[in-house]
XYZ file of C-alpha atoms in Angstrom:
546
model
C 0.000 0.000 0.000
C 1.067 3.226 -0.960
C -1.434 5.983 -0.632
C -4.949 6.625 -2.069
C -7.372 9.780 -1.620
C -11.158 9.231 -2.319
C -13.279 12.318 -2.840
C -17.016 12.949 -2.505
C -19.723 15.838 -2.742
C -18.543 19.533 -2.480
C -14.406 18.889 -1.576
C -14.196 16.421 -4.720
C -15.774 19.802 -6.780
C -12.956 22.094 -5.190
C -10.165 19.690 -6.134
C -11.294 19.191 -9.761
C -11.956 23.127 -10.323
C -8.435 23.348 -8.755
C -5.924 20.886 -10.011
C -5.750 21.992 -13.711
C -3.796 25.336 -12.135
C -1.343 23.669 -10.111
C -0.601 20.869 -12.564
C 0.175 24.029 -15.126
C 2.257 25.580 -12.533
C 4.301 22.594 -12.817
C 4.200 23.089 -8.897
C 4.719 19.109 -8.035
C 8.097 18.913 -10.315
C 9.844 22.264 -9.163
C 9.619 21.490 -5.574
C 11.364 18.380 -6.561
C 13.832 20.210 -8.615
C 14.395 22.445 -5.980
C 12.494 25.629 -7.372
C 13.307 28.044 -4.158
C 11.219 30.783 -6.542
C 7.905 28.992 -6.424
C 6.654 30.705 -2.914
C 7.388 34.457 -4.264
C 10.942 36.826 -4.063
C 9.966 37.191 -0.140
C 10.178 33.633 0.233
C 13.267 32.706 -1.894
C 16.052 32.856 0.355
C 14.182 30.852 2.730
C 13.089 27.914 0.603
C 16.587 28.131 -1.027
C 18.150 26.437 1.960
C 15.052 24.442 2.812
C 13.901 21.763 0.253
C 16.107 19.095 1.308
C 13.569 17.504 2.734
C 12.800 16.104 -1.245
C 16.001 13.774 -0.897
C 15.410 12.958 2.478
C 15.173 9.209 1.861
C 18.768 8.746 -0.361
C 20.416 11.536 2.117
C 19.259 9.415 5.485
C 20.013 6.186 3.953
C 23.522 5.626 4.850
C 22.125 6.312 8.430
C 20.630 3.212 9.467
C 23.624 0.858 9.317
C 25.062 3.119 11.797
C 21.988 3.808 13.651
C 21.621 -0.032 13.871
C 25.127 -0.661 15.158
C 25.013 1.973 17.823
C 21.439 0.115 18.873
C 23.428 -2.765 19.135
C 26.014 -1.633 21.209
C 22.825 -0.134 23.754
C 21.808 -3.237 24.148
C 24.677 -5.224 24.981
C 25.288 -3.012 28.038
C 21.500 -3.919 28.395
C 20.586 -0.087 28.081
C 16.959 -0.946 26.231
C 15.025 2.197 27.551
C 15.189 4.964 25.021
C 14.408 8.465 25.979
C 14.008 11.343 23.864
C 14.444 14.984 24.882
C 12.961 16.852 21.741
C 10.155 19.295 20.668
C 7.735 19.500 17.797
C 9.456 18.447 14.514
C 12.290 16.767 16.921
C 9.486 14.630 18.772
C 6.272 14.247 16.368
C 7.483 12.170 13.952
C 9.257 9.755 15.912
C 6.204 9.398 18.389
C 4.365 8.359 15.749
C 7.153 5.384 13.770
C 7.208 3.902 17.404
C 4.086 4.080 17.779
C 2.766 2.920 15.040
C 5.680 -0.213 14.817
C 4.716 -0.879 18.370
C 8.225 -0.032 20.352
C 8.610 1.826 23.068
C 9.971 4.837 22.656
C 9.865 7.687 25.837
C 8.855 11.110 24.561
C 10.169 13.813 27.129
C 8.400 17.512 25.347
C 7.716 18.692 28.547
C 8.856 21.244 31.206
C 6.465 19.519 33.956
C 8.663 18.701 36.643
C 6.440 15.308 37.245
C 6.586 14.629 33.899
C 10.464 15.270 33.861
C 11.166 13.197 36.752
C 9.289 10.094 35.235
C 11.223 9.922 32.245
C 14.625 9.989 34.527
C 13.207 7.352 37.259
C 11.562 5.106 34.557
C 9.563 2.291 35.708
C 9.583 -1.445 36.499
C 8.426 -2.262 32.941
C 10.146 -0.461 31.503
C 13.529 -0.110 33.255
C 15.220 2.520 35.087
C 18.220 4.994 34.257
C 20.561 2.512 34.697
C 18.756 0.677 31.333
C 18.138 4.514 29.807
C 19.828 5.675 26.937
C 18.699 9.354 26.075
C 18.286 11.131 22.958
C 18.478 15.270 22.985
C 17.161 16.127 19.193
C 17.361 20.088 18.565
C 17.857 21.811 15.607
C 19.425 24.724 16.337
C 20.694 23.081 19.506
C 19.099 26.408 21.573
C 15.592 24.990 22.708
C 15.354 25.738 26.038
C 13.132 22.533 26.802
C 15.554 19.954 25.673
C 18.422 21.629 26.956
C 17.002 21.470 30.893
C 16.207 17.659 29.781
C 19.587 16.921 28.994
C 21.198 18.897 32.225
C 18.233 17.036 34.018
C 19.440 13.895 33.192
C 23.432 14.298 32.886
C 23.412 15.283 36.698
C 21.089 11.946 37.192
C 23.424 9.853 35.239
C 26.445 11.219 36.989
C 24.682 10.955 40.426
C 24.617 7.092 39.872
C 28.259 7.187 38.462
C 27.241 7.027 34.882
C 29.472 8.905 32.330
C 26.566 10.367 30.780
C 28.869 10.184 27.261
C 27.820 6.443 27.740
C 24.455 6.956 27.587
C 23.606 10.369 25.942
C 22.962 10.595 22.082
C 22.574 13.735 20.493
C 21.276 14.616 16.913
C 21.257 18.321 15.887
C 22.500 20.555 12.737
C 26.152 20.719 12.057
C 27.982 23.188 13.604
C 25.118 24.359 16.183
C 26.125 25.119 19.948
C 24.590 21.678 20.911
C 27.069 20.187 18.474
C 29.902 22.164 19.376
C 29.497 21.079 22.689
C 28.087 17.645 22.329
C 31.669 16.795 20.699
C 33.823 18.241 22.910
C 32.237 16.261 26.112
C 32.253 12.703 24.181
C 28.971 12.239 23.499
C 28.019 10.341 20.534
C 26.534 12.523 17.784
C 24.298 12.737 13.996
C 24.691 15.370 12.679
C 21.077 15.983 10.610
C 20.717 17.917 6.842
C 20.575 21.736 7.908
C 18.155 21.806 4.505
C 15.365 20.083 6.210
C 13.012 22.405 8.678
C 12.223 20.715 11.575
C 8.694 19.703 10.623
C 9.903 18.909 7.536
C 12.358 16.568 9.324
C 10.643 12.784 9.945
C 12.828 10.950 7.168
C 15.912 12.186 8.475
C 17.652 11.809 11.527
C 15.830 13.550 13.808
C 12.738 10.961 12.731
C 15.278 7.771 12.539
C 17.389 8.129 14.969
C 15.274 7.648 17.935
C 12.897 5.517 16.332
C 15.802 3.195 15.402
C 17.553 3.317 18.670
C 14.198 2.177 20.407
C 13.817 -0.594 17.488
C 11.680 0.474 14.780
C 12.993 -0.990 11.398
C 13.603 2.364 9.948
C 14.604 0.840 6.235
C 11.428 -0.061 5.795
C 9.686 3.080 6.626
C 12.367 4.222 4.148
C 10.968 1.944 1.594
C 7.474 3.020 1.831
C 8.955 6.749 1.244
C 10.379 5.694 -1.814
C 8.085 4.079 -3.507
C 5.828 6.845 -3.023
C 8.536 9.837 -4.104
C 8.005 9.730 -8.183
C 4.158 9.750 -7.864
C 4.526 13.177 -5.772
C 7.151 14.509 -8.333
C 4.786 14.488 -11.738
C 2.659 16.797 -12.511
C -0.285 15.060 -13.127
C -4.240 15.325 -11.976
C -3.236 11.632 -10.139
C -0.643 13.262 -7.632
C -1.387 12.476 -4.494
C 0.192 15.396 -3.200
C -1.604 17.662 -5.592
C -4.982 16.014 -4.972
C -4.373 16.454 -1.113
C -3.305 20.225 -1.602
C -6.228 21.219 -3.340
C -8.530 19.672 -0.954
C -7.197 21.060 1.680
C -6.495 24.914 0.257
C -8.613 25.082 -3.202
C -11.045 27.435 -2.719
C -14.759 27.074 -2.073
C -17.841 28.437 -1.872
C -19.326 28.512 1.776
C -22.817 29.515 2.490
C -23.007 31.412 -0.799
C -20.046 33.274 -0.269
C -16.251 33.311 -1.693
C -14.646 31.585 1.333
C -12.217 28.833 2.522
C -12.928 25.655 4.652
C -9.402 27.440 6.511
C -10.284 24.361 8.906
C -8.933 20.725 8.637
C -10.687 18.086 10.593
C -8.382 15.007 11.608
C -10.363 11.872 12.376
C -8.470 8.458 12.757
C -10.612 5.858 11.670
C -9.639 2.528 11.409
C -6.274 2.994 10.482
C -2.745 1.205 11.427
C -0.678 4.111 12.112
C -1.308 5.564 15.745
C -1.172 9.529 16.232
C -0.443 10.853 12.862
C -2.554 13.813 13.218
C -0.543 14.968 15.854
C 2.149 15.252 13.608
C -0.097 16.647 10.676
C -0.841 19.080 12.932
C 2.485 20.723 13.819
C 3.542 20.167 9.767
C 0.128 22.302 8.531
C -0.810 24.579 11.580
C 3.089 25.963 11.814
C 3.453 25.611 7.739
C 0.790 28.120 7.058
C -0.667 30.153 10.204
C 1.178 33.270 9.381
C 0.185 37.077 7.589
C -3.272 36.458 9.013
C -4.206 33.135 7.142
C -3.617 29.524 7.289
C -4.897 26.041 7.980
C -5.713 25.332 11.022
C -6.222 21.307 11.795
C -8.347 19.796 15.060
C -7.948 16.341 15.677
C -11.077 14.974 16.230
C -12.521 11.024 17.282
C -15.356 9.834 15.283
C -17.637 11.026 17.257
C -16.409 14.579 18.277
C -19.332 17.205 17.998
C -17.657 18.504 14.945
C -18.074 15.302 12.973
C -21.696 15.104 13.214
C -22.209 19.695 13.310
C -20.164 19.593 10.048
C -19.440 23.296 10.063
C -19.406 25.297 7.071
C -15.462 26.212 7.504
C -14.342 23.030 8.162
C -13.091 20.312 6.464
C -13.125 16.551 7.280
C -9.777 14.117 6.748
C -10.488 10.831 7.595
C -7.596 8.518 7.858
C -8.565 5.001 7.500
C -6.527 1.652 6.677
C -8.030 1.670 3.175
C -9.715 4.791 0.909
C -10.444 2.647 -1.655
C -13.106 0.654 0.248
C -15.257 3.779 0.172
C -18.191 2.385 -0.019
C -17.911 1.633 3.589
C -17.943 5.021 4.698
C -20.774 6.499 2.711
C -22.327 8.467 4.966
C -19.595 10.479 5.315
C -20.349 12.835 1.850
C -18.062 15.788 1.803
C -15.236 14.429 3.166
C -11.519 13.491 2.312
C -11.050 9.894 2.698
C -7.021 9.007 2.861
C -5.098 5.674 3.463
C -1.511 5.070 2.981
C 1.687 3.499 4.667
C 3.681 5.864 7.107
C 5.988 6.606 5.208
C 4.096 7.516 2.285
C 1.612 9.605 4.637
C 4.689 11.604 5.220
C 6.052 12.112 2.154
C 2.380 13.339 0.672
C 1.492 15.580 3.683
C 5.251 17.440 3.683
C 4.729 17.890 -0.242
C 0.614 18.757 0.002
C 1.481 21.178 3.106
C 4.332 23.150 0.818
C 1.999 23.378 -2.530
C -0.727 24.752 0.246
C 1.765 27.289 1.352
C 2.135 28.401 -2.480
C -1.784 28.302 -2.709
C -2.125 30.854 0.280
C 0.587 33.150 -0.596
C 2.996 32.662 2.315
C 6.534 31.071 2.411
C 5.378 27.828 4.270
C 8.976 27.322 6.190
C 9.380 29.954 8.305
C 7.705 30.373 11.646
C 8.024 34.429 12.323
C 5.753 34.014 15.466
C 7.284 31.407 17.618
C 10.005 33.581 19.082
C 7.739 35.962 20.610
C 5.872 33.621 23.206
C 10.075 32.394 23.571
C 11.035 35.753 24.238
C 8.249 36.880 26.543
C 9.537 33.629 28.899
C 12.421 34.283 29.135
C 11.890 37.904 30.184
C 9.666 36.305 33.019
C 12.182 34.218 34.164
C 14.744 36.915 34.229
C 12.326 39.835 36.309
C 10.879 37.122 38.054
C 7.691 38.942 38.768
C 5.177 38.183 41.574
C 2.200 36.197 39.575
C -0.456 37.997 38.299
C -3.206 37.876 41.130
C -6.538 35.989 40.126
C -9.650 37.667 39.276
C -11.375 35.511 41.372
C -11.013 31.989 43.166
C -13.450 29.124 43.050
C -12.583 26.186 45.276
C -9.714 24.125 43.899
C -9.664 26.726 40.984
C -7.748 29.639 41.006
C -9.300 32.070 37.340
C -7.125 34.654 35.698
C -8.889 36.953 32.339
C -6.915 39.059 29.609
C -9.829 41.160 29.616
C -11.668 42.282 33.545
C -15.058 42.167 31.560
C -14.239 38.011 31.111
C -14.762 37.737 34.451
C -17.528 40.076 35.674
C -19.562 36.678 36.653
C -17.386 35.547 39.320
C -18.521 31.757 38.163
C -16.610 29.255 36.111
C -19.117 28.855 33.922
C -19.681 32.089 33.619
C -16.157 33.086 32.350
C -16.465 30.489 29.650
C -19.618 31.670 28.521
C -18.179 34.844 28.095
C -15.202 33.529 26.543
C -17.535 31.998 24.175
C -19.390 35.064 23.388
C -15.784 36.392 22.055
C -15.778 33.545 19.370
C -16.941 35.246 15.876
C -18.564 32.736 13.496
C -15.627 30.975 11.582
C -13.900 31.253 15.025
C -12.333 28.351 17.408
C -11.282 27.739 20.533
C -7.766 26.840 21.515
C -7.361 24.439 24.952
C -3.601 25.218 26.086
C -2.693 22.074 29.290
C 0.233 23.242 30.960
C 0.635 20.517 33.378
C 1.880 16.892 34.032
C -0.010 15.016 31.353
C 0.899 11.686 32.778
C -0.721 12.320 35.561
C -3.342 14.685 34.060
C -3.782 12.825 31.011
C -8.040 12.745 31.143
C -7.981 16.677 30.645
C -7.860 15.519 27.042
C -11.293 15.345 27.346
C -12.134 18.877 28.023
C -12.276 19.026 24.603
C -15.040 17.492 23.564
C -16.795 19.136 25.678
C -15.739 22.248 25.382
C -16.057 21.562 21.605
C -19.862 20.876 22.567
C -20.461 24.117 25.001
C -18.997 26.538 22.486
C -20.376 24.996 19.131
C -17.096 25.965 17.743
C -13.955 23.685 16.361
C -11.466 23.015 19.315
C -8.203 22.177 19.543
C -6.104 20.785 22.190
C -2.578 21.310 23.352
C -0.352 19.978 26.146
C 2.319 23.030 26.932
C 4.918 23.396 26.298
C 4.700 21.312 23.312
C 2.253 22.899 21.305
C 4.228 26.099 21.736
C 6.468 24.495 18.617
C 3.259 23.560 16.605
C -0.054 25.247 16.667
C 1.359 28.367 18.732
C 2.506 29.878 15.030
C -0.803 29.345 13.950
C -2.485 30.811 17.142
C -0.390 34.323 16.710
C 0.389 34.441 12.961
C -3.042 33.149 11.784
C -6.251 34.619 11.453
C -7.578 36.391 14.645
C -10.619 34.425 15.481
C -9.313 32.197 18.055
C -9.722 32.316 21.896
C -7.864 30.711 24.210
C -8.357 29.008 27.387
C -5.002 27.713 30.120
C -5.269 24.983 31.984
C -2.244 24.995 34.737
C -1.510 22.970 37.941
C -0.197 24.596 40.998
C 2.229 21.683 42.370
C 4.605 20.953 44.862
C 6.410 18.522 43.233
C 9.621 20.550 41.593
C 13.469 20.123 40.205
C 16.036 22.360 39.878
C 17.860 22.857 36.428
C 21.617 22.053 36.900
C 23.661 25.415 36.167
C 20.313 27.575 35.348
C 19.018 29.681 38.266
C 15.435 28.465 37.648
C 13.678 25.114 37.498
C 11.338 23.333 35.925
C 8.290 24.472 37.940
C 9.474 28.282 37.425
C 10.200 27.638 33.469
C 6.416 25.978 32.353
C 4.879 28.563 34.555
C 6.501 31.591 32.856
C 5.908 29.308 29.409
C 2.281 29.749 30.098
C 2.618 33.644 31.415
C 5.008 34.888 28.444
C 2.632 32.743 25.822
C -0.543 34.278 27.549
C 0.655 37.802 27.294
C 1.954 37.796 23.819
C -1.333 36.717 22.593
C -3.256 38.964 24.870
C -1.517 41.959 24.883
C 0.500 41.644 21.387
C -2.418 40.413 19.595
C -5.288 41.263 21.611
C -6.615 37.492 21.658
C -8.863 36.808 24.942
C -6.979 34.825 27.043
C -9.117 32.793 30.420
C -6.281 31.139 32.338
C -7.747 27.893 35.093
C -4.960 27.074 37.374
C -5.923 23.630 39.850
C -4.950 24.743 42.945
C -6.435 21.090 45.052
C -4.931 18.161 42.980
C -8.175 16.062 43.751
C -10.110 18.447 41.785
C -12.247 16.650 39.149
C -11.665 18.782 36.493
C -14.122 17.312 33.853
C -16.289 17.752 36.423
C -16.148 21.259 36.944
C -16.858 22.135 33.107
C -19.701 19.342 32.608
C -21.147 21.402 35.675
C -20.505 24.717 33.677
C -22.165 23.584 30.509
């Protein structure tokens, strides 16, 4: 299997009013050819040094004999608990090739302290550190998240008398200050293509490395890249990529009027691979939420409250194990049916999300926006301010408002029904969990039913980790989104070795800086929940505000 798209009703009308255009453009062949002029003069010197990701397969090739080696090595010190420290194109993709082969694979995108010290104490499945080999994955080698993983766990190595050069593998560009430094201390090191963007990144090392370590057979997800690669490259009406482009950025008409379905629905249904929207996400929302459009994707289940409301804005994906048995899902007119192996799901999303970027006008590999919420945490945890005091407490709920009028209820469910009444009609809402998500995992649910209270598409986002996916789209996208924190007041804590704040300090001032560059730099309403009793049941507390 290598991938198939079925269409139906009005999205299989957009795509056939819209393919004739791009196949002219002879959009599917110059991305391949490594056309840097194809997203506009603004855009050139950008995409100039970042299509590499179209040789990704013959580039990471001679990887995985080495990768393979160094797994055997791991295990013959009987270190068989990988760990990796990584964020959004770092992490996504190889969440997904573990999951989907089945291995285990630890994903550490947090700056939970909780979450933080489970990776480092492991369990009895699993193993502990002395059985933990750890992967730090970074780009530019700067992200502050990964960088307190890797201090984390070099001072837990070392405290058991582990040369953390033993145990620590690090993949990053060449020449960036985590491989500067990574050499000098011994450490073993891949050095990744500094062509490839990190979203663009899951066939390269930052994708293969971890997911090879843990024991994913990484040549064959190679394969099924390959033998996908020339139908993406022709321009032809039977692209995939072209197909999947125009469906998800050809224009439409919605309720009568020249619009866009600027929303992308992501419903797993059926199929083999395990949490690929996740990773669609980060690719499309962080591709193309910039200059005040974009794409915005929700991951939905089958029976989220968007599936059966259909809005007018927003368009269905369903990813099942086979598109061409269509017949099965006929009741489901309208929407984008789409099957494929892994690897060929990534090769036709990264090529689809680049030809949307061209569609919308914006150069889809830069993300101008993701600094600011960086910047505006950092400044926190230099001034160190006192926190912001709460409009108003609830018990086990402490509530903080961008905007004094969001609160004027002094009720819960009050301040979301306000926050509600700030939604315009082809708005959303955005669900931001900063907290321990191993221990707070069922707050995934809050979206379904917040999803349900507002009538409006919803996403959902652990922090910090969305902050290097849909946080682009949340600043640099269109300004119909409102926003609502969810944060934990904790005593569990760890300190950073050699940074004079910790983990508790850093995710709070993640949520504060990220909070006030949307409020105040882009005048999105903000609601902020923090749990202040731990027994709190928090789904709860919004079924009761509904």
């Amino acid at each position: 299997m290598s991938f198939d798209i079925h269409l139906s009703g009005h999205v299989k009308s957009v795509v056939e009013a819209t393919l004739p255009g791009l196949v002219s453009s002879l959009v599917a062949s110059g991305i391949t050819g490594g056309d840097e002029s194809l997203w506009g003069p603004a855009a050139e010197d950008e995409a100039s040094r970042r299509l590499g990701w179209v040789e990704a397969v013959s580039v990471s090739r001679p990887l995985v004999a080495e990768i393979l080696a160094l797994r055997e090595r791991l295990r013959s010190r009987n270190i068989t608990r990988i760990v990796l420290a990584g964020m959004g194109g770092s992490s996504l993709a190889p969440e997904v090739i573990a999951q989907t082969s089945g291995v285990p694979l630890v994903i550490l995108d947090s700056t939970a302290p909780g979450q933080v010290l489970a990776a480092i104490d492991g369990d009895a499945q699993a193993g502990d550190l002395t059985r933990t080999a750890l992967v730090v994955s970074s780009k530019s080698g700067s992200t502050v998240e990964t960088d307190s993983a890797k201090r984390a766990f070099e001072a837990a190595f070392r405290d058991l008398g582990i040369d953390p050069a033993e145990r620590i593998v690090v993949v990053t560009d060449p020449g960036s200050p985590l491989d500067q430094e990574a050499r000098a201390d011994g450490y073993t090191v891949f050095n990744a293509d500094p062509t490839v963007g990190g979203r663009y990144s899951a066939l390269t090392a930052f994708g293969l490395v971890p997911a090879g370590l843990a024991g994913v057979d990484i040549s064959e997800l190679l394969d099924e890249a390959e033998a996908t690669l020339l139908e993406v490259s022709i321009d032809s009406p039977e692209n995939p990529a072209l197909v999947l482009a125009a469906a998800i950025a050809g224009g439409q008409q919605v309720d009568g009027a020249a619009s866009r379905r600027d929303k992308l629905g992501l419903v797993t249904d059926g199929t083999h691979i395990v949490g690929l929207p996740d990773w669609i996400e980060q690719l499309v929302a962080e591709s193309t939420g910039k200059e005040g459009t974009g794409i915005l994707p929700v991951v939905l289940l089958p029976v989220s409250p968007e599936v059966d409301a259909k809005p007018a804005d927003l368009q269905i994906v369903r990813l099942v194990d086979e598109a061409k048995q269509f017949h099965l899902f006929e009741h489901h007119e309208g929407e984008l049916l789409v099957s494929g192996s892994l690897g060929a799901q990534f090769v036709v999303w990264e090529y689809a999300t680049a030809i949307a970027g061209r569609m919308l006008g914006i150069n889809p590999f830069d993300q101008p926006d993701v600094e600011s919420a960086k910047v505006a945490a950092r400044g926190l945890l230099d001034a160190r301010p006192e926190p912001t005091a709460p409009a108003f407490a609830v018990e086990g709920v402490e509530v903080r408002v961008s905007d004094p009028a969001l609160a004027a209820s002094g009720t819960v469910a009050g301040v979301l029904d306000a926050l509600w009444a700030r939604l315009p009609e082809d708005g959303y809402v955005a669900i931001q969990a900063y907290v321990n998500r191993l221990e707070l995992s069922q707050l995934a649910g809050l979206r379904e039913l917040v999803a349900a209270d507002s009538g409006r598409p919803t996403t959902f986002g652990w922090g910090p980790r969305f902050l290097h996916s849909t946080g682009q789209y949340h600043k640099g996208g269109p300004a119909n989104g409102v926003f609502l924190q969810i944060l934990e007041q904790t005593d569990v804590d760890l300190e950073i070795p050699g940074r004079p704040f910790t983990f508790g300090q850093l995710i709070q001032a993640q949520a504060a800086g990220d909070a006030a560059v949307l409020a105040d730099g882009h005048g999105r309403p903000v609601v902020t929940l923090t749990l202040t009793d731990p027994q709190i049941e928090v789904l709860s507390l919004f079924e009761a505000a509904q």
